[in-house]
């Protein structure tokens, strides 16, 4: 995983975990990799992964079955989308709108490119 300097590593790992859940790689009520396993996979300190898992448990996306491991909550996808949507709308969208305005890009052009993007990347 290629980490960025602008955001804490544990939050970047949280985004990685959430993406795996959202894409269906890790299913609701399913056990996810242990702290050590994910730390080895991502080549990070296990304490960083532990912090990520604690953060996601506080967000009600993951839960701990004592002695068995960390699992995805049954409503994780809905929770992830709600949190991510709000974050995007507040943090990313204003900059996107600014760029559209400054570059004189129409919403029609954005719509066409969005549809092409979805077709090329997410439809089989």
PDB file of C-alpha atoms in Angstrom:
ATOM      1  CA  UNK A   1       0.000   0.000   0.000  1.00  0.00           C
ATOM      2  CA  UNK A   2       1.297   3.433  -0.931  1.00  0.00           C
ATOM      3  CA  UNK A   3       0.667   5.845   1.946  1.00  0.00           C
ATOM      4  CA  UNK A   4       0.134   9.591   1.551  1.00  0.00           C
ATOM      5  CA  UNK A   5       1.639  12.225   3.836  1.00  0.00           C
ATOM      6  CA  UNK A   6      -1.534  14.302   4.222  1.00  0.00           C
ATOM      7  CA  UNK A   7      -3.519  11.758   6.259  1.00  0.00           C
ATOM      8  CA  UNK A   8      -2.728   9.535   9.246  1.00  0.00           C
ATOM      9  CA  UNK A   9      -1.715   6.005   8.233  1.00  0.00           C
ATOM     10  CA  UNK A  10      -4.369   4.377  10.419  1.00  0.00           C
ATOM     11  CA  UNK A  11      -7.061   6.370   8.579  1.00  0.00           C
ATOM     12  CA  UNK A  12      -5.643   5.301   5.219  1.00  0.00           C
ATOM     13  CA  UNK A  13      -5.749   1.694   6.396  1.00  0.00           C
ATOM     14  CA  UNK A  14      -9.338   2.269   7.569  1.00  0.00           C
ATOM     15  CA  UNK A  15     -10.199   3.427   4.033  1.00  0.00           C
ATOM     16  CA  UNK A  16      -8.533   0.256   2.677  1.00  0.00           C
ATOM     17  CA  UNK A  17     -10.596  -1.934   5.024  1.00  0.00           C
ATOM     18  CA  UNK A  18     -13.799  -0.061   4.157  1.00  0.00           C
ATOM     19  CA  UNK A  19     -13.099  -0.423   0.449  1.00  0.00           C
ATOM     20  CA  UNK A  20     -12.683  -4.185   0.852  1.00  0.00           C
ATOM     21  CA  UNK A  21     -16.011  -4.337   2.676  1.00  0.00           C
ATOM     22  CA  UNK A  22     -17.817  -2.104   0.176  1.00  0.00           C
ATOM     23  CA  UNK A  23     -16.496  -4.090  -2.801  1.00  0.00           C
ATOM     24  CA  UNK A  24     -17.645  -7.355  -1.200  1.00  0.00           C
ATOM     25  CA  UNK A  25     -14.176  -8.783  -0.617  1.00  0.00           C
ATOM     26  CA  UNK A  26     -14.947  -8.955   3.126  1.00  0.00           C
ATOM     27  CA  UNK A  27     -18.595  -9.739   3.795  1.00  0.00           C
ATOM     28  CA  UNK A  28     -20.878  -8.751   6.685  1.00  0.00           C
ATOM     29  CA  UNK A  29     -20.559 -11.065   9.695  1.00  0.00           C
ATOM     30  CA  UNK A  30     -17.321 -12.442   8.181  1.00  0.00           C
ATOM     31  CA  UNK A  31     -13.998 -12.570  10.004  1.00  0.00           C
ATOM     32  CA  UNK A  32     -11.336 -10.253   8.578  1.00  0.00           C
ATOM     33  CA  UNK A  33      -7.540 -10.649   8.703  1.00  0.00           C
ATOM     34  CA  UNK A  34      -5.993 -10.491  12.161  1.00  0.00           C
ATOM     35  CA  UNK A  35      -4.011  -7.455  13.242  1.00  0.00           C
ATOM     36  CA  UNK A  36      -0.748  -9.284  12.555  1.00  0.00           C
ATOM     37  CA  UNK A  37      -1.892 -10.608   9.167  1.00  0.00           C
ATOM     38  CA  UNK A  38      -2.954  -7.192   7.916  1.00  0.00           C
ATOM     39  CA  UNK A  39       0.178  -5.558   9.330  1.00  0.00           C
ATOM     40  CA  UNK A  40       2.343  -8.011   7.376  1.00  0.00           C
ATOM     41  CA  UNK A  41       0.266  -7.551   4.213  1.00  0.00           C
ATOM     42  CA  UNK A  42       0.468  -3.753   4.376  1.00  0.00           C
ATOM     43  CA  UNK A  43       4.007  -3.684   5.818  1.00  0.00           C
ATOM     44  CA  UNK A  44       3.066  -1.537   8.804  1.00  0.00           C
ATOM     45  CA  UNK A  45       3.416  -1.767  12.566  1.00  0.00           C
ATOM     46  CA  UNK A  46       0.747  -4.007  14.164  1.00  0.00           C
ATOM     47  CA  UNK A  47      -0.072  -1.168  16.582  1.00  0.00           C
ATOM     48  CA  UNK A  48      -1.161   0.939  13.608  1.00  0.00           C
ATOM     49  CA  UNK A  49      -3.537  -1.796  12.438  1.00  0.00           C
ATOM     50  CA  UNK A  50      -4.827  -2.173  15.995  1.00  0.00           C
ATOM     51  CA  UNK A  51      -5.575   1.556  16.060  1.00  0.00           C
ATOM     52  CA  UNK A  52      -7.400   1.198  12.726  1.00  0.00           C
ATOM     53  CA  UNK A  53      -9.514  -1.689  14.009  1.00  0.00           C
ATOM     54  CA  UNK A  54     -10.360   0.202  17.216  1.00  0.00           C
ATOM     55  CA  UNK A  55     -11.344   3.251  15.159  1.00  0.00           C
ATOM     56  CA  UNK A  56     -13.609   1.138  12.916  1.00  0.00           C
ATOM     57  CA  UNK A  57     -15.138  -0.572  15.953  1.00  0.00           C
ATOM     58  CA  UNK A  58     -15.972   2.870  17.358  1.00  0.00           C
ATOM     59  CA  UNK A  59     -17.597   3.675  13.987  1.00  0.00           C
ATOM     60  CA  UNK A  60     -19.693   0.467  14.324  1.00  0.00           C
ATOM     61  CA  UNK A  61     -18.183  -1.024  11.156  1.00  0.00           C
ATOM     62  CA  UNK A  62     -16.246  -3.832  12.836  1.00  0.00           C
ATOM     63  CA  UNK A  63     -16.817  -5.787  16.030  1.00  0.00           C
ATOM     64  CA  UNK A  64     -14.646  -8.037  18.167  1.00  0.00           C
ATOM     65  CA  UNK A  65     -15.689 -11.568  19.052  1.00  0.00           C
ATOM     66  CA  UNK A  66     -13.530 -12.082  22.099  1.00  0.00           C
ATOM     67  CA  UNK A  67     -11.008 -14.820  21.439  1.00  0.00           C
ATOM     68  CA  UNK A  68     -12.199 -15.351  17.859  1.00  0.00           C
ATOM     69  CA  UNK A  69     -11.153 -12.216  16.003  1.00  0.00           C
ATOM     70  CA  UNK A  70     -12.493  -9.109  14.322  1.00  0.00           C
ATOM     71  CA  UNK A  71     -15.663  -9.305  12.205  1.00  0.00           C
ATOM     72  CA  UNK A  72     -17.577  -7.029   9.836  1.00  0.00           C
ATOM     73  CA  UNK A  73     -20.886  -5.780  11.280  1.00  0.00           C
ATOM     74  CA  UNK A  74     -24.096  -6.741   9.483  1.00  0.00           C
ATOM     75  CA  UNK A  75     -24.748  -3.094   8.597  1.00  0.00           C
ATOM     76  CA  UNK A  76     -21.152  -2.112   7.770  1.00  0.00           C
ATOM     77  CA  UNK A  77     -21.749  -1.195   4.122  1.00  0.00           C
ATOM     78  CA  UNK A  78     -24.576   1.191   4.984  1.00  0.00           C
ATOM     79  CA  UNK A  79     -22.483   2.739   7.771  1.00  0.00           C
ATOM     80  CA  UNK A  80     -19.418   3.104   5.518  1.00  0.00           C
ATOM     81  CA  UNK A  81     -21.440   4.747   2.763  1.00  0.00           C
ATOM     82  CA  UNK A  82     -23.077   7.175   5.194  1.00  0.00           C
ATOM     83  CA  UNK A  83     -19.754   8.218   6.749  1.00  0.00           C
ATOM     84  CA  UNK A  84     -17.890   8.339   3.420  1.00  0.00           C
ATOM     85  CA  UNK A  85     -20.640  10.264   1.676  1.00  0.00           C
ATOM     86  CA  UNK A  86     -20.709  12.945   4.357  1.00  0.00           C
ATOM     87  CA  UNK A  87     -16.916  13.204   4.347  1.00  0.00           C
ATOM     88  CA  UNK A  88     -16.856  13.505   0.547  1.00  0.00           C
ATOM     89  CA  UNK A  89     -19.613  16.105   0.461  1.00  0.00           C
ATOM     90  CA  UNK A  90     -17.924  18.250   3.097  1.00  0.00           C
ATOM     91  CA  UNK A  91     -14.241  17.832   2.204  1.00  0.00           C
ATOM     92  CA  UNK A  92     -13.893  16.876  -1.456  1.00  0.00           C
ATOM     93  CA  UNK A  93     -16.880  18.309  -3.292  1.00  0.00           C
ATOM     94  CA  UNK A  94     -16.170  22.020  -2.665  1.00  0.00           C
ATOM     95  CA  UNK A  95     -12.735  21.680  -4.315  1.00  0.00           C
ATOM     96  CA  UNK A  96     -14.260  19.735  -7.187  1.00  0.00           C
ATOM     97  CA  UNK A  97     -16.891  22.441  -7.729  1.00  0.00           C
ATOM     98  CA  UNK A  98     -14.199  25.120  -7.605  1.00  0.00           C
ATOM     99  CA  UNK A  99     -12.247  23.320 -10.323  1.00  0.00           C
ATOM    100  CA  UNK A 100     -15.382  22.942 -12.476  1.00  0.00           C
ATOM    101  CA  UNK A 101     -16.061  26.646 -12.172  1.00  0.00           C
ATOM    102  CA  UNK A 102     -12.477  27.794 -12.811  1.00  0.00           C
ATOM    103  CA  UNK A 103     -12.034  25.464 -15.784  1.00  0.00           C
ATOM    104  CA  UNK A 104     -15.500  26.137 -17.199  1.00  0.00           C
ATOM    105  CA  UNK A 105     -16.477  22.462 -17.218  1.00  0.00           C
ATOM    106  CA  UNK A 106     -20.194  21.830 -17.613  1.00  0.00           C
ATOM    107  CA  UNK A 107     -22.177  19.369 -15.523  1.00  0.00           C
ATOM    108  CA  UNK A 108     -23.208  17.670 -18.787  1.00  0.00           C
ATOM    109  CA  UNK A 109     -19.557  16.946 -19.570  1.00  0.00           C
ATOM    110  CA  UNK A 110     -19.015  15.619 -16.065  1.00  0.00           C
ATOM    111  CA  UNK A 111     -22.115  13.392 -16.398  1.00  0.00           C
ATOM    112  CA  UNK A 112     -20.890  11.906 -19.702  1.00  0.00           C
ATOM    113  CA  UNK A 113     -17.433  11.203 -18.317  1.00  0.00           C
ATOM    114  CA  UNK A 114     -18.902   9.733 -15.149  1.00  0.00           C
ATOM    115  CA  UNK A 115     -21.065   7.333 -17.166  1.00  0.00           C
ATOM    116  CA  UNK A 116     -18.043   6.309 -19.263  1.00  0.00           C
ATOM    117  CA  UNK A 117     -15.982   5.790 -16.110  1.00  0.00           C
ATOM    118  CA  UNK A 118     -18.642   3.551 -14.554  1.00  0.00           C
ATOM    119  CA  UNK A 119     -19.050   1.556 -17.768  1.00  0.00           C
ATOM    120  CA  UNK A 120     -15.272   1.013 -18.168  1.00  0.00           C
ATOM    121  CA  UNK A 121     -14.477   0.285 -14.528  1.00  0.00           C
ATOM    122  CA  UNK A 122     -17.481  -1.291 -12.844  1.00  0.00           C
ATOM    123  CA  UNK A 123     -19.687  -2.950 -15.444  1.00  0.00           C
ATOM    124  CA  UNK A 124     -18.644  -6.259 -16.889  1.00  0.00           C
TER     125      UNK A 124
END
